[in-house]
Coordinates of C-alpha atoms in Angstrom, one line a residue:
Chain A
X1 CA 318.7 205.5 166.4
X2 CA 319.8 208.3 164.0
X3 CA 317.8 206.9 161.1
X4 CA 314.9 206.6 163.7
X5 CA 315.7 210.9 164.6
X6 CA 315.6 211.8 160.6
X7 CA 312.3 209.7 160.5
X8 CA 310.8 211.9 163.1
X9 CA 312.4 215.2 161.5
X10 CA 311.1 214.1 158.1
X11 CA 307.2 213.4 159.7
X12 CA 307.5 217.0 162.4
X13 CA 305.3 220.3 161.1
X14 CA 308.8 221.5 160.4
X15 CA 308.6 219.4 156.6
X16 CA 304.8 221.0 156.5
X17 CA 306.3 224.8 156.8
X18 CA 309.1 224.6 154.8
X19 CA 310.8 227.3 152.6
X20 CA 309.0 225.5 149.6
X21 CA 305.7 226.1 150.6
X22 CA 306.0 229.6 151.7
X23 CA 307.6 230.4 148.4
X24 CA 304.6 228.7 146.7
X25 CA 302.3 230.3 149.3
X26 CA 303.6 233.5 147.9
X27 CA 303.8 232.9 144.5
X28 CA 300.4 231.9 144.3
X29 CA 299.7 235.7 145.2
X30 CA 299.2 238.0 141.7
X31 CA 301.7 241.3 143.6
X32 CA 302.8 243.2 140.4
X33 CA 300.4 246.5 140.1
X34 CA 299.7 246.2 144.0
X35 CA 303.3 246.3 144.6
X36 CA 304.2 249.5 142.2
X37 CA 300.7 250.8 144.7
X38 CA 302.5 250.3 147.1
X39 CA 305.7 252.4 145.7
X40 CA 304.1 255.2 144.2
X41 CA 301.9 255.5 147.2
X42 CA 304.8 256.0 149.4
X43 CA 307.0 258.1 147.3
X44 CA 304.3 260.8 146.1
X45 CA 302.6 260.9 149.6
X46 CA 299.3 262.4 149.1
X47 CA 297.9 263.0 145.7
X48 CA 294.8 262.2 144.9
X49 CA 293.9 259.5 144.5
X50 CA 297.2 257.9 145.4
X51 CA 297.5 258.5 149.4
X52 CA 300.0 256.7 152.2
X53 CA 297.0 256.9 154.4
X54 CA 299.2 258.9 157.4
X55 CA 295.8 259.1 159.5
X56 CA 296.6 258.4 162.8
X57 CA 300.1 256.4 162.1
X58 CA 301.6 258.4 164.7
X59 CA 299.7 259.5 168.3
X60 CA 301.1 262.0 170.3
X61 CA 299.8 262.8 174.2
X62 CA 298.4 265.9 172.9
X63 CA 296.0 266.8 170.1
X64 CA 293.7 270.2 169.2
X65 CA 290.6 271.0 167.4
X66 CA 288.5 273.8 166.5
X67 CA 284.9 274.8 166.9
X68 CA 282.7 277.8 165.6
X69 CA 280.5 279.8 167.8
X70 CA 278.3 283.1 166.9
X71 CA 278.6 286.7 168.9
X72 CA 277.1 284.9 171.9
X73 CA 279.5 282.1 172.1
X74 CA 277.0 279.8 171.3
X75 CA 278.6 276.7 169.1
X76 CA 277.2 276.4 165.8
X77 CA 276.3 273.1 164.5
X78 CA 278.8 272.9 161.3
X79 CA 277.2 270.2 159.5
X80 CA 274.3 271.1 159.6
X81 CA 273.8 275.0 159.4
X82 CA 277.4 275.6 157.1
X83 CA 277.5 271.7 155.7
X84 CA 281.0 271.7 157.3
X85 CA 282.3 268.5 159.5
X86 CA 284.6 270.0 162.2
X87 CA 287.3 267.1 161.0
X88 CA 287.6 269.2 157.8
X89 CA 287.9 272.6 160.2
X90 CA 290.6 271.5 161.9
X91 CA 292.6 270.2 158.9
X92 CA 291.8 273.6 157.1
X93 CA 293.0 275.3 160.1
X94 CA 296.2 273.3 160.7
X95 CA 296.9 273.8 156.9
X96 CA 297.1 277.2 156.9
X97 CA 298.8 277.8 160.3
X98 CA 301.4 275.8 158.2
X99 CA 301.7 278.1 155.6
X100 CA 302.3 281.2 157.9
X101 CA 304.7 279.2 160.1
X102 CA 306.7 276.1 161.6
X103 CA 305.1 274.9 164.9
X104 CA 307.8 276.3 167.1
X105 CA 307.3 279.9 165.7
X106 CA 303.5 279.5 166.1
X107 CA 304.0 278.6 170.0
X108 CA 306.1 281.9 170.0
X109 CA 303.8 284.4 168.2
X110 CA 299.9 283.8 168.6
X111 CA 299.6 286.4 165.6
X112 CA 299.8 283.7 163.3
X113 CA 297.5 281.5 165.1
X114 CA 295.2 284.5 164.8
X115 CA 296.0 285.0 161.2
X116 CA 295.6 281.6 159.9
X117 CA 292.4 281.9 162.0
X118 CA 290.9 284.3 160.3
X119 CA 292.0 283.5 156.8
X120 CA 289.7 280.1 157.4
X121 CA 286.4 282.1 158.7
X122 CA 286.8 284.0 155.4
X123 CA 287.7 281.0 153.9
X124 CA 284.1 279.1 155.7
X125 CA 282.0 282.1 154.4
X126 CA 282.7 282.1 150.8
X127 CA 282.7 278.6 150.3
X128 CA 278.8 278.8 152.2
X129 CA 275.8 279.4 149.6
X130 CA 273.8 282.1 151.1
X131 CA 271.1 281.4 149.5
X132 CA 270.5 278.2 151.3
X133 CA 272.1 279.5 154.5
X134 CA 271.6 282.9 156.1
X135 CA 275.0 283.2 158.3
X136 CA 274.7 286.8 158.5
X137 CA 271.9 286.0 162.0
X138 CA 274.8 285.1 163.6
X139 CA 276.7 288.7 163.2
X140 CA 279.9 287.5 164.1
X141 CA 281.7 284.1 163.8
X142 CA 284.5 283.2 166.6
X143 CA 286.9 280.6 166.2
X144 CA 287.8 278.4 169.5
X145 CA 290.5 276.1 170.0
X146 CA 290.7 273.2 172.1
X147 CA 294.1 271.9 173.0
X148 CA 293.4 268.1 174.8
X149 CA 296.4 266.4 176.5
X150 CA 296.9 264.2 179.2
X151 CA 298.8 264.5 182.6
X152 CA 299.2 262.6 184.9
X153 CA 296.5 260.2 183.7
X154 CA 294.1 262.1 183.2
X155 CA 292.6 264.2 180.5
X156 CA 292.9 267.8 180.5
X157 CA 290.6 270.2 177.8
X158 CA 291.8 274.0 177.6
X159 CA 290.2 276.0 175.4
X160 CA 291.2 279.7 173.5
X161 CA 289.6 282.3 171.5
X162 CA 291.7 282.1 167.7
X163 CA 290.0 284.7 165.4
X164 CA 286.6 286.8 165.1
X165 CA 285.1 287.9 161.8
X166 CA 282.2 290.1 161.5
X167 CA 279.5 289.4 159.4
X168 CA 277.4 292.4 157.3
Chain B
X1 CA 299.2 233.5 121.8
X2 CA 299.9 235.3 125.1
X3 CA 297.8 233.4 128.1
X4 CA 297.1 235.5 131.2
X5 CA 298.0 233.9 134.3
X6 CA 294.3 234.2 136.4
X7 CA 294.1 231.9 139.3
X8 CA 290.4 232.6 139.7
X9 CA 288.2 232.3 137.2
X10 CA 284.7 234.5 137.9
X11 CA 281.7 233.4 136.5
X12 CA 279.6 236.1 134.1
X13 CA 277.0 236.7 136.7
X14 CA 279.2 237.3 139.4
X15 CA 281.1 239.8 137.5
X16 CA 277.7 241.6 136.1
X17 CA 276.5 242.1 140.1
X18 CA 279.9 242.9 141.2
X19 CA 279.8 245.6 138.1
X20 CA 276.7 246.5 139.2
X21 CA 276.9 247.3 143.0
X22 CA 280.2 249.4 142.5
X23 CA 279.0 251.4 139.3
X24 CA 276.2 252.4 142.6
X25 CA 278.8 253.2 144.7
X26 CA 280.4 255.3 142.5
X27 CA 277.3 257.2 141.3
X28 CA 276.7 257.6 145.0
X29 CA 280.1 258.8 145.9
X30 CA 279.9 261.8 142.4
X31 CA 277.2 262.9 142.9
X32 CA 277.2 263.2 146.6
X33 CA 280.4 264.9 146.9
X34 CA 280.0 268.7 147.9
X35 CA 281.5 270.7 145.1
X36 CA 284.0 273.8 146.0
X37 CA 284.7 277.1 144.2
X38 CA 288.1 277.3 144.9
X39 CA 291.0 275.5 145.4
X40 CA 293.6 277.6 148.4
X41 CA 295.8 274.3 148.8
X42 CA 296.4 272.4 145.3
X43 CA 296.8 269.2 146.0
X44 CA 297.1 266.0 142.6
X45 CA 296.2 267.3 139.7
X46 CA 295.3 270.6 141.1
X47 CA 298.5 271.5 140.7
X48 CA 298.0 271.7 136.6
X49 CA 294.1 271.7 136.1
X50 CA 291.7 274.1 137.6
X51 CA 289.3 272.2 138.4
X52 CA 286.6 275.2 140.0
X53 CA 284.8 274.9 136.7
X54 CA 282.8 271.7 137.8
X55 CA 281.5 274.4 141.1
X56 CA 279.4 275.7 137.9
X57 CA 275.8 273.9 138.5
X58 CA 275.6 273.6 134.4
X59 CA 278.5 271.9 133.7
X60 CA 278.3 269.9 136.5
X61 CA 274.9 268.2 135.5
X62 CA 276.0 267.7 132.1
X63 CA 279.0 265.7 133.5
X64 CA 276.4 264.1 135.9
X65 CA 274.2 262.9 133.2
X66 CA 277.6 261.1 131.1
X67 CA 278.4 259.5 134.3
X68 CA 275.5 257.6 134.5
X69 CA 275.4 256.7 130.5
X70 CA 279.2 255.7 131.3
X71 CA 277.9 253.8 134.6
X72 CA 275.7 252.2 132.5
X73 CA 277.9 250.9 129.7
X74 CA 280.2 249.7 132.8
X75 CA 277.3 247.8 133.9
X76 CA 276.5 246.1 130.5
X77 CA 280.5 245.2 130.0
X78 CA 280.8 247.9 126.8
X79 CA 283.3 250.1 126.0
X80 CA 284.9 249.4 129.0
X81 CA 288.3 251.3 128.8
X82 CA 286.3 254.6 128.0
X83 CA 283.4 254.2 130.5
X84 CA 285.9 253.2 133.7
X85 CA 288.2 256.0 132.4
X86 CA 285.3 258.9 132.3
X87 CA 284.3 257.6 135.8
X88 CA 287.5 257.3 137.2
X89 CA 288.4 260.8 135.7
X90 CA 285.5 262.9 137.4
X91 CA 286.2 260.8 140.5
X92 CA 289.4 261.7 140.5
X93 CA 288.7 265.5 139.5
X94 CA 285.8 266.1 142.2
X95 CA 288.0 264.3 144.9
X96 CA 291.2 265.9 143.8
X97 CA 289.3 269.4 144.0
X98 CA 287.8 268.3 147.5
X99 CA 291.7 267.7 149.0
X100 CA 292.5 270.8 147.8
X101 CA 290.8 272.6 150.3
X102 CA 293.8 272.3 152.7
X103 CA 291.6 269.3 154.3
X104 CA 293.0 265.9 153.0
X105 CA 290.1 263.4 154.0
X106 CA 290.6 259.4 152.9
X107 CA 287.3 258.7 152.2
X108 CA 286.9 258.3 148.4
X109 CA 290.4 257.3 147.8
X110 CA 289.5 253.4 147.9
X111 CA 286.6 253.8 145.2
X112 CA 289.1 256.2 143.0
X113 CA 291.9 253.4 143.6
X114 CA 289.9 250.1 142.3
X115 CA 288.7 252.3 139.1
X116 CA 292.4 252.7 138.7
X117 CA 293.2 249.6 139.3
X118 CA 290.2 248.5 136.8
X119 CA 291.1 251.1 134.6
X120 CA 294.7 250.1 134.5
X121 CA 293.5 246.2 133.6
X122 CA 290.8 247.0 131.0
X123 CA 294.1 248.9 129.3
X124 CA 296.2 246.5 129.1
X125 CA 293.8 244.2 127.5
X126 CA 292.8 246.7 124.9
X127 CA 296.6 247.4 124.6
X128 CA 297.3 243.4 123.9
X129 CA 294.3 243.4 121.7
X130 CA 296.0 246.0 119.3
X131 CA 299.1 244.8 119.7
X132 CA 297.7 241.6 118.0
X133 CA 299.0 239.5 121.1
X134 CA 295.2 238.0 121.4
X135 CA 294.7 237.0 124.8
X136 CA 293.5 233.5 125.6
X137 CA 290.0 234.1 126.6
X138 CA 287.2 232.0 128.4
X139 CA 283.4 232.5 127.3
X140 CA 285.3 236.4 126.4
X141 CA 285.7 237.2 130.3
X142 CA 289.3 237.5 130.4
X143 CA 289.5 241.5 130.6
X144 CA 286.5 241.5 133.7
X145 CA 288.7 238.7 135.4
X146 CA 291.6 240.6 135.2
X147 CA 290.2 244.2 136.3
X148 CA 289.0 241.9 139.4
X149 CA 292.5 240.9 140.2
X150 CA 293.5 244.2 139.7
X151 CA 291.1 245.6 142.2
X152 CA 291.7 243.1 144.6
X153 CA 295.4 244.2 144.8
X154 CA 294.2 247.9 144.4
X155 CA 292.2 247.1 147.5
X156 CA 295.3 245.3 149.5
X157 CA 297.7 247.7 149.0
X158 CA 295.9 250.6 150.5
X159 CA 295.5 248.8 153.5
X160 CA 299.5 248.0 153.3
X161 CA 300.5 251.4 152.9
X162 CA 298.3 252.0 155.6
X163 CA 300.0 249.3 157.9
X164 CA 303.8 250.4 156.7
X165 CA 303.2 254.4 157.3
X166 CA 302.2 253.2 161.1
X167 CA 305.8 251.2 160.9
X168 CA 308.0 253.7 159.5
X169 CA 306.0 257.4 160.9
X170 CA 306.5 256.9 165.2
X171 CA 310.1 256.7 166.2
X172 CA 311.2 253.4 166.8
X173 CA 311.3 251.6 170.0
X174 CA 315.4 250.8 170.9
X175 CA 315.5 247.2 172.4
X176 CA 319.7 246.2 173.0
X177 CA 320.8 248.5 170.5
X178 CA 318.3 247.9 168.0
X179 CA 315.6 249.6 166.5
X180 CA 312.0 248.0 166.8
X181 CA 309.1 249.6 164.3
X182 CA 306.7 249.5 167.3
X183 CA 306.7 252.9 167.8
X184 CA 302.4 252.5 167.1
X185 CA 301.9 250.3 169.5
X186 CA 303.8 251.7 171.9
X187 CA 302.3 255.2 171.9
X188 CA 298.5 253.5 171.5
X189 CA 297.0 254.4 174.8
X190 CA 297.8 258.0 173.6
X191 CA 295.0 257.7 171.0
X192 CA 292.4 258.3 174.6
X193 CA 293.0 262.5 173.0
X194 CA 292.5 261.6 169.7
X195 CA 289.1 259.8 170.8
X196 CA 287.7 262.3 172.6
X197 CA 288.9 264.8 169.2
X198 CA 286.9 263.1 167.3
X199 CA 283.9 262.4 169.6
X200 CA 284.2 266.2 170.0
X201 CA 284.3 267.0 166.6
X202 CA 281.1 264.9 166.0
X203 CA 279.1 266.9 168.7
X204 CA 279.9 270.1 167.3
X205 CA 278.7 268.9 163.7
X206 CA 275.5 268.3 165.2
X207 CA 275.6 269.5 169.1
X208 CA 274.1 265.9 169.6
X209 CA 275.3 265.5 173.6
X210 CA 275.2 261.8 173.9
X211 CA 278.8 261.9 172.0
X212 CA 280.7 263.7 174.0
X213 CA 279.9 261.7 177.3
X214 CA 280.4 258.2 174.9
X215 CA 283.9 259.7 174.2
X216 CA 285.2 260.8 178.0
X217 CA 284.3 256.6 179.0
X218 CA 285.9 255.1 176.0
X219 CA 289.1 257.7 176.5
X220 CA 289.0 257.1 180.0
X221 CA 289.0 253.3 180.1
X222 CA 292.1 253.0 177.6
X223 CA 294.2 255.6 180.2
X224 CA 293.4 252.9 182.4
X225 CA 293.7 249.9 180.3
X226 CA 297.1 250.7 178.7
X227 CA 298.2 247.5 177.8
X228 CA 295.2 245.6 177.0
X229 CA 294.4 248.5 174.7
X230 CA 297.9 248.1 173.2
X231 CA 296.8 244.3 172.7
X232 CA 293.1 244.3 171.3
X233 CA 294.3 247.5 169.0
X234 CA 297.5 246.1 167.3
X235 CA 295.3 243.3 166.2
X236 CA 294.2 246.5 163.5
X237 CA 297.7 246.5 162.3
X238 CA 298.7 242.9 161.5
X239 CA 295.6 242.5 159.4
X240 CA 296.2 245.7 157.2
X241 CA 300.1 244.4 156.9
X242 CA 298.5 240.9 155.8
X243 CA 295.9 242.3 153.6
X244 CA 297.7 240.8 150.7
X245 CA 296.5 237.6 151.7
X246 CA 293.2 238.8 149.9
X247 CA 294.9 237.5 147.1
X248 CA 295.4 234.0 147.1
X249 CA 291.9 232.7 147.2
X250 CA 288.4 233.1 147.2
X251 CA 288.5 231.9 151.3
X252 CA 291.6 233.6 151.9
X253 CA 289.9 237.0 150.3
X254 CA 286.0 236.3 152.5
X255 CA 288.2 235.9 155.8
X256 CA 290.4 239.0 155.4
X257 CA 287.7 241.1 153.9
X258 CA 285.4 240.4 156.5
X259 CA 288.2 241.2 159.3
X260 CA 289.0 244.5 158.0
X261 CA 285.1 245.3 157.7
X262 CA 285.2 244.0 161.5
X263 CA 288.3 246.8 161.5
X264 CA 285.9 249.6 160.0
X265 CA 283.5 249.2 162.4
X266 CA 285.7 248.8 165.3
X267 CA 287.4 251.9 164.6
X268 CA 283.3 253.7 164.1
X269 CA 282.7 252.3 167.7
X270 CA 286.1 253.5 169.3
X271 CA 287.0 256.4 167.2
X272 CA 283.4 257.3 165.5
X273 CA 285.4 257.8 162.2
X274 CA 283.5 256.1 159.0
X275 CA 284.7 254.8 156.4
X276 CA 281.4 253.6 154.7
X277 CA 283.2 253.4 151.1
X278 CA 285.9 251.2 151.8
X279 CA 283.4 248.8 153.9
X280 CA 281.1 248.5 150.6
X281 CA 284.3 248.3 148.4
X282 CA 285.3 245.1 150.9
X283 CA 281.7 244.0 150.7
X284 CA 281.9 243.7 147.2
X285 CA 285.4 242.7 146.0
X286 CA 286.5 240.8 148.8
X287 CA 283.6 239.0 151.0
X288 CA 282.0 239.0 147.3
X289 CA 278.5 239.4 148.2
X290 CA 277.8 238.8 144.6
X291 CA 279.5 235.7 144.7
X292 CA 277.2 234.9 148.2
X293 CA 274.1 235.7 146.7
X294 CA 274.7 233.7 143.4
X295 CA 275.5 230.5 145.6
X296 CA 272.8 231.0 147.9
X297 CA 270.2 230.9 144.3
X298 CA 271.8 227.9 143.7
X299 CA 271.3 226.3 146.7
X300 CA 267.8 227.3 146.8
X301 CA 267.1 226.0 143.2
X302 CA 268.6 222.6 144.1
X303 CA 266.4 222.5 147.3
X304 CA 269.4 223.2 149.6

């Protein structure tokens, strides 16, 4: 009967996965540079071209972005009149509302907001070649936040006036 | 004699398209790149090189032209060490001056990451060469096998790192006193704002409407879908934790490859983010269209 049991033991998928063929299964895989990758990627964080990829690792039930509008409050099509995607706005923006403050302050004093604001329209219209691009038609660039979240299932949009620059 | 341990031995054609298709892709990714005048958030190299100079349209053409006399050498197998290191070098400086913007995108980083890779490999072959340790060569391929395998992992451990930062970033889930990295897929019905974000931001790049109203019933379904979105979407995160499995064999490297492209275009659909480099990157090293097109000329010429 026992010798029967270690017969069937011996012949179940348990034999077929064993610890030897998982460590062959693995050393079969050529690991040495993508492991020290793998380190260096996660020790220096971003630096080009090394990254940890931190896109959207971590979702929180509220996000933001930002927009561009001229004097009327029409939006301006970033891409295509300032060769701008709005992704890259927002990141810009977030980066320097960094700079001027931690998160908490930032709630506390919308200065900073409006600072950091400002610093990127300046930022948006010396980076944009005006001989290709005539921004000065729209006289004055307005930067909008959107703040999306969601309560009580659903989703909820507010938007707010950041910074203004006027343009000669 | 020192022998390189290659599992996978590639065959000369295979090697010359694969060479071929990416030394494309990277001409395609320089010279497409928009080129800044200033650099308000070093990031990389940044941080010692100013790299504004290459905003000068003069120097940047020069540059232009050696890339594709370097691109060219790369594709003809010559002087490989110096022609992947001058293209992975203005990659790295156009790209490194790009995420220093105060913008960090992920867009070039795969095609900067298998020159390194292939830049590392062609290195350590030279550096065996002189060091007289000859290395044990079939029909002289060894040094494009090996910068193959070295893209490969390049390739796999960006989609790791990817996989661990969505382990170790979210707080941890507690279950009986213990904590649970499952912090992602926990908080994954949350990513209904970060669709309608980016479905935003794509209208106001073009004010196309059509976006806007595609984001509000993709967002709108995962509120109400929690935990069938929690199910379809972790799917995203095994495979970029498994991506080493790229490694083991040419099967194992088609069926991974062409899950993650699946990924790519999953995440285009949901999240209408693209990531157009790292589907051509998996097109090439991975499902090995090269590889695809060189069996399907054999089966033609044998009459299927």
């Amino acid at each position: 009967m026992v010798k029967k049991n270690n017969q069937l033991h011996q012949n179940s998928t348990f034999k077929k996965i064993s610890f030897r063929r998982i460590f062959w299964f693995f050393k079969n895989i050529p690991y040495k540079f993508m492991f020290i990758l793998i380190l260096l990627s996660l020790w220096l964080g971003e630096w080009y071209p090394i990254s940890n990829f931190p896109m959207y690792s971590n979702f929180g039930n509220s996000t933001y972005f930002v927009y561009i509008t001229d004097s009327q409050d029409k939006p301006i099509p970033l891409k295509l009149e300032f060769g701008f995607h709005a992704a890259f706005l927002k990141k810009a923006y977030n980066s320097r509302l960094k700079k001027f403050s931690d998160r908490e302050n930032i709630k506390q004093n919308i200065n900073k907001q409006v600072k950091a604001g400002e610093e990127l329209l300046q930022y948006i219209v010396s980076e944009i070649n005006p001989k290709v691009n005539n921004y000065t038609e729209y006289q004055k660039l307005k930067l909008w936040k959107v703040i999306i979240s969601i309560k009580n299932g659903q989703i909820v949009k507010k938007r707010k006036l950041i910074a203004e620059l006027e343009l000669l | 004699m020192k022998e390189l341990n290659l599992k996978i031995k590639y065959s000369r054609w295979e090697l010359l398209l694969q060479r071929l298709f990416f030394s494309f892709l990277v001409v395609q990714v320089c010279t497409s790149m928009k080129i800044f005048s200033s650099q308000p958030e070093p990031n990389g190299l940044v941080n010692y090189i100013d790299f504004t100079f290459l905003g000068n349209p003069y120097i940047n053409t020069i540059l232009q032209v050696f890339l594709f006399i370097f691109a060219a050498f790369y594709i003809w197998g010559r002087f490989m060490p110096i022609s992947v290191a001058y293209m992975f070098f203005y990659l790295v400086a156009l790209g490194t001056l790009k995420n220093s913007q105060g913008a960090i995108s992920h867009g070039t980083q795969i095609v900067a990451l298998v020159l390194l890779g292939q830049f590392c490999a062609y290195c350590w072959c030279s550096f065996l060469k002189f060091q007289k340790q000859s290395i044990k060569t079939k029909d002289n391929l060894t040094h494009h096998n090996l910068a193959f395998d070295f893209t490969q992992q390049a390739i796999a451990a960006a989609y790791i790192v990817a996989g661990i930062m969505k382990l170790i970033n979210p707080p941890f889930v507690w279950r009986m006193g213990l904590p649970i990295p499952a912090g992602w897929i926990r908080d994954l019905p949350f990513i209904a704002v970060g669709i309608i974000k980016t479905h935003s931001q794509q209208y106001y790049n073009t004010l196309s409407e059509e976006t806007l109203e595609r984001g509000n019933i993709i967002a709108n379904w995962i509120i109400s879908h929690p935990n069938l979105t929690r199910i379809v979407l972790s799917g995203g995160l095994f495979l970029e934790l498994f991506a080493f499995l790229l490694l083991l064999n040419r099967k194992w490297s088609f069926i991974i490859g062409l899950s993650l492209i699946f990924m790519h275009w999953g995440i285009f659909e949901i999240m209408q983010l693209k990531f157009n480099n790292n589907i051509y990157v998996l097109l090439i090293y991975t499902v090995n269209v090269p590889f695809l097109i060189l069996s399907v000329n054999k089966l033609w010429k044998n009459n299927w």
